[in-house]
């Protein structure tokens, strides 16, 4: 009979298990209730995701794409978010939408706000403040569960997931049993990015960067090893979401993967740089050191961020070169200019900073910067610059926005080319 090992993190009853396997029984890693009987079982040999690479689409970055310069057509609208003491935003860290509402994680104030996508009116917020143990939450991530119409806040410091109805009603709290940094819902499953967290309490997921789990956080599949290096560079969003599709990427790879509910990970897109193959290959991963990692990323351009909609993939790199790929036609354009007039003070460096509803690109505009730029342009060009260079929507925005207002969301839809 195969020998069985149980990590003594469990209630004694678990020792009676007759399952012929190695398992770890995990209690919540951070709880004020030391007598809790809540546990999950993690097999010490969690299956690996099946990686499929036969349909990958290359995204050519740099010189090979420089001759293909297209200025895409687009439709644009501005969403002015209501500003009150109750919904004053310090810094926007993440934005998600469900088609009718915009959900915003304020990283500075550790709060998630919900605004109407129609007119920007404030609807509710998620989270709480208190003085006693467990009465304060600091969400570092959140996810929309479109299947159940719930908002899930991840409080990493408190080690818990808080589930809310869309109207702001707290439905339940669940503890976390191991360390992770990003979560998303995929049908009846959780997709978990552990980032650099080394989950030593459970060998089955130790050094696994990506986990597909049941709703109770029991791991079903793992993929992509955490490499034991001091990771200096970070991606803007390691798990881009497009509607119900969840993608995954990390700094050590040029590939963008799509996670499937059946435990499959499909290579959908790969950054292709002139003059080099993959950033790191399988041999590198076996003996990579922090010095090797830093030298490699210092000497060459590497993936910095990607934004995915149903029609487009925007791929940006560390040296600011980028490209926009049209999924429908297979056409691409090198370093697309952002669809905006520099006359109202918006940066021309990044094409986009977020996506919305899986269909639109989005830029965050700061009212103070908009008004300051408008003032400079009036002094330099005179009043006629507004009628000569600005659209009617831009003129309306400048006439209604105030310096102390919440950020304005510039939502734009690029037309296939």
XYZ file of C-alpha atoms in Angstrom, residues 48-366:
319
model
C -0.630 20.604 -14.672
C -2.688 22.519 -17.214
C -2.500 21.209 -20.757
C -0.668 23.790 -22.837
C -1.827 24.180 -26.437
C 0.437 26.132 -28.789
C -0.705 25.234 -32.305
C -2.866 28.304 -32.973
C -0.688 31.122 -31.646
C -0.821 34.439 -33.525
C 2.445 36.445 -33.784
C 2.393 40.114 -32.815
C 5.328 41.667 -34.662
C 6.895 44.486 -32.673
C 9.357 47.040 -34.002
C 11.168 47.251 -37.335
C 9.263 44.486 -39.114
C 6.049 46.436 -38.610
C 7.267 50.016 -39.025
C 6.175 50.302 -42.650
C 2.595 49.429 -41.771
C 1.312 52.686 -40.339
C -2.448 53.068 -40.102
C -4.359 55.674 -38.154
C -7.475 53.781 -37.078
C -10.910 55.396 -37.100
C -12.766 55.473 -33.806
C -15.817 56.672 -31.933
C -15.243 58.427 -28.614
C -17.317 59.459 -25.635
C -16.486 60.970 -22.248
C -17.901 59.712 -18.951
C -17.683 62.270 -16.143
C -17.832 60.458 -12.821
C -19.977 62.064 -10.147
C -17.929 63.727 -7.420
C -19.073 63.757 -3.776
C -17.321 63.189 -0.455
C -18.672 59.644 -0.478
C -17.119 58.694 -3.819
C -13.989 60.851 -4.088
C -11.355 58.818 -5.961
C -7.688 58.993 -4.987
C -6.099 56.745 -7.634
C -7.686 54.365 -10.138
C -5.932 50.990 -10.022
C -8.412 48.795 -11.895
C -11.599 49.260 -13.928
C -14.209 46.664 -14.883
C -17.624 46.962 -16.473
C -20.746 44.829 -16.897
C -22.327 46.854 -19.692
C -24.444 49.053 -17.420
C -22.044 49.914 -14.576
C -18.390 50.811 -14.163
C -16.580 49.331 -11.141
C -13.415 51.146 -10.025
C -10.773 50.043 -7.527
C -9.346 53.093 -5.783
C -5.905 51.833 -4.808
C -5.127 54.864 -2.657
C -8.242 54.630 -0.514
C -8.635 50.835 -0.801
C -12.266 51.068 -1.902
C -14.286 49.828 -4.879
C -16.834 52.271 -6.336
C -19.701 51.590 -8.730
C -20.851 54.257 -11.214
C -23.498 54.245 -13.911
C -21.995 53.649 -17.337
C -24.778 55.765 -18.841
C -24.232 59.067 -17.051
C -21.434 58.533 -14.481
C -23.708 58.870 -11.454
C -22.463 57.263 -8.242
C -24.400 54.102 -7.319
C -22.657 52.486 -4.340
C -19.320 51.385 -2.915
C -17.973 48.151 -1.507
C -15.907 47.731 1.624
C -16.049 48.908 5.195
C -14.095 50.723 7.864
C -13.972 49.990 11.571
C -11.704 49.927 14.597
C -11.733 46.362 15.877
C -10.048 43.235 14.495
C -11.575 42.217 11.199
C -13.607 45.432 10.928
C -11.309 47.099 8.412
C -10.736 45.765 4.914
C -8.119 46.822 2.392
C -8.965 45.302 -0.991
C -5.965 44.939 -3.280
C -7.973 43.322 -6.075
C -11.568 42.680 -7.055
C -13.447 40.561 -9.566
C -16.909 40.549 -11.112
C -18.802 37.270 -11.027
C -21.121 37.815 -13.997
C -22.767 34.414 -13.527
C -23.973 35.204 -10.008
C -24.072 38.998 -10.340
C -21.661 39.477 -7.453
C -18.638 41.636 -6.708
C -15.758 39.891 -4.914
C -13.200 41.974 -3.008
C -9.866 40.385 -2.175
C -8.476 41.649 1.142
C -4.919 40.342 1.031
C -3.879 41.721 4.437
C -6.925 40.229 6.151
C -6.758 37.005 4.197
C -10.366 36.967 3.031
C -12.728 37.283 0.098
C -15.815 39.445 0.592
C -18.784 38.921 -1.704
C -21.301 41.693 -2.356
C -24.483 41.966 -4.352
C -24.283 44.648 -7.032
C -26.348 46.974 -4.800
C -23.605 46.925 -2.151
C -25.148 44.382 0.248
C -22.525 42.190 1.920
C -23.489 38.588 1.190
C -20.729 36.536 2.816
C -17.071 36.410 3.792
C -14.732 33.566 2.946
C -11.162 33.083 4.209
C -8.217 32.512 1.901
C -6.167 29.367 2.432
C -2.999 30.312 0.579
C -1.330 33.375 -0.936
C -2.283 34.985 -4.241
C -2.461 38.436 -5.780
C -5.085 38.442 -8.569
C -8.363 36.589 -8.981
C -11.012 36.237 -11.687
C -14.105 34.124 -12.234
C -14.315 31.679 -15.120
C -17.748 30.046 -15.121
C -17.883 27.915 -11.965
C -14.167 28.283 -11.282
C -11.603 30.697 -9.884
C -8.514 31.708 -11.833
C -5.761 32.693 -9.396
C -2.453 34.418 -10.102
C -0.052 33.854 -7.212
C 2.538 36.262 -8.628
C 5.742 35.718 -6.608
C 4.109 34.139 -3.563
C 5.726 30.866 -2.573
C 2.985 28.705 -1.033
C 5.264 26.468 1.002
C 2.370 25.192 3.118
C 1.116 23.172 0.149
C 3.692 21.399 -2.071
C 1.040 20.830 -4.713
C 0.885 24.530 -5.545
C 4.277 25.672 -4.303
C 5.923 27.929 -6.853
C 2.917 27.684 -9.183
C 2.175 31.039 -10.756
C -1.281 30.195 -12.167
C -4.021 28.101 -10.526
C -7.446 27.008 -11.753
C -9.518 26.248 -8.666
C -13.002 25.363 -7.482
C -15.070 28.135 -5.946
C -13.894 26.988 -2.498
C -10.250 27.596 -3.649
C -9.382 23.896 -3.984
C -6.738 23.797 -6.762
C -7.645 21.684 -9.788
C -4.786 22.575 -12.165
C -1.574 24.585 -11.983
C 0.724 26.102 -14.582
C 3.877 28.205 -14.992
C 6.440 27.876 -12.254
C 7.427 30.796 -10.099
C 11.127 31.258 -10.742
C 13.206 31.914 -7.635
C 14.514 35.309 -8.723
C 14.022 38.798 -7.408
C 11.511 40.019 -9.983
C 12.176 43.699 -10.632
C 9.821 44.410 -13.518
C 6.049 44.122 -13.243
C 3.303 43.954 -15.811
C 0.462 46.446 -15.620
C -2.164 43.691 -15.585
C -1.040 40.035 -15.575
C -4.595 38.746 -16.178
C -6.273 40.768 -18.945
C -10.014 40.071 -19.170
C -12.132 40.391 -22.294
C -15.798 39.742 -21.550
C -15.886 36.192 -20.164
C -12.419 35.339 -21.497
C -9.431 35.376 -19.150
C -5.868 35.720 -20.403
C -2.602 35.279 -18.562
C 0.885 36.623 -19.099
C 4.026 37.292 -17.098
C 7.326 39.087 -17.490
C 9.407 35.953 -18.190
C 7.466 35.004 -21.306
C 6.570 36.594 -24.647
C 3.324 34.603 -24.868
C -0.229 35.607 -23.981
C -2.274 32.592 -22.850
C -6.014 32.058 -22.568
C -7.244 29.997 -19.606
C -10.033 27.483 -20.229
C -12.414 25.892 -17.704
C -11.309 22.377 -18.666
C -7.768 23.018 -17.447
C -6.373 23.896 -20.858
C -4.172 26.928 -21.425
C -4.081 28.069 -25.047
C -1.252 30.186 -26.429
C -3.230 32.872 -28.269
C -0.650 35.575 -29.061
C 3.130 35.897 -28.878
C 5.262 39.040 -29.033
C 7.778 38.786 -31.883
C 10.801 41.056 -31.699
C 13.249 41.547 -34.582
C 16.569 39.827 -33.986
C 15.647 37.523 -31.128
C 13.535 34.499 -30.281
C 11.722 34.001 -26.991
C 12.843 36.109 -24.051
C 13.596 33.009 -21.963
C 13.514 29.373 -23.116
C 13.037 26.140 -21.167
C 16.757 25.776 -20.530
C 16.890 29.244 -18.973
C 14.129 28.393 -16.505
C 16.109 25.492 -15.069
C 18.983 27.594 -13.787
C 17.922 31.232 -14.146
C 19.429 33.601 -11.584
C 18.440 37.100 -10.528
C 21.554 38.451 -12.277
C 20.689 36.649 -15.516
C 17.096 37.872 -15.342
C 18.100 41.505 -14.827
C 20.786 41.417 -17.520
C 18.429 39.890 -20.083
C 15.652 42.413 -19.487
C 18.117 45.303 -19.385
C 19.625 44.481 -22.763
C 16.470 43.918 -24.786
C 12.923 45.185 -25.133
C 10.355 43.035 -23.390
C 6.628 42.791 -22.914
C 5.251 45.555 -20.715
C 1.475 45.398 -21.065
C -1.318 44.145 -23.277
C -4.960 45.157 -23.576
C -7.394 42.803 -25.276
C -10.875 43.417 -26.674
C -13.027 41.227 -28.911
C -11.737 43.070 -31.979
C -8.195 44.128 -31.048
C -5.008 43.360 -29.157
C -2.835 46.289 -28.106
C 0.701 45.174 -27.258
C 3.209 47.547 -25.640
C 6.857 47.020 -24.707
C 9.391 48.398 -22.268
C 11.009 50.650 -24.898
C 7.595 52.253 -25.691
C 7.248 50.574 -29.081
C 3.803 49.068 -29.578
C 1.340 47.702 -32.076
C -2.410 47.320 -32.546
C -3.596 44.030 -34.033
C -7.065 43.660 -35.588
C -8.429 40.211 -34.769
C -11.048 40.222 -37.540
C -8.721 41.045 -40.439
C -5.266 40.074 -39.161
C -3.991 43.567 -39.995
C -1.777 45.491 -37.596
C -0.325 48.948 -37.234
C 2.879 50.047 -35.568
C 2.829 52.544 -32.664
C -0.780 53.705 -33.138
C -1.380 57.281 -32.096
C -3.948 57.606 -29.331
C -7.300 58.835 -30.630
C -7.278 62.220 -28.988
C -6.226 65.794 -29.574
C -3.108 66.913 -27.720
C -4.861 70.244 -27.413
C -6.655 69.195 -24.261
C -3.590 67.922 -22.462
C -3.789 64.152 -22.845
C -0.594 62.141 -23.016
C 0.398 60.763 -26.420
C 2.616 58.076 -24.894
C 0.129 55.288 -24.116
C -2.557 54.283 -26.558
C -4.778 53.044 -23.707
C -4.681 52.309 -19.985
C -7.714 50.013 -19.516
C -10.449 48.201 -21.397
C -14.179 48.156 -20.694
C -16.794 45.442 -21.294
C -14.420 43.577 -23.607
C -15.259 46.003 -26.400
C -13.827 49.458 -25.664
C -10.444 50.969 -24.871
C -10.280 53.502 -22.096
C -8.092 56.398 -20.959
C -8.187 58.141 -17.582
C -8.199 61.932 -17.829
C -7.440 64.184 -14.867
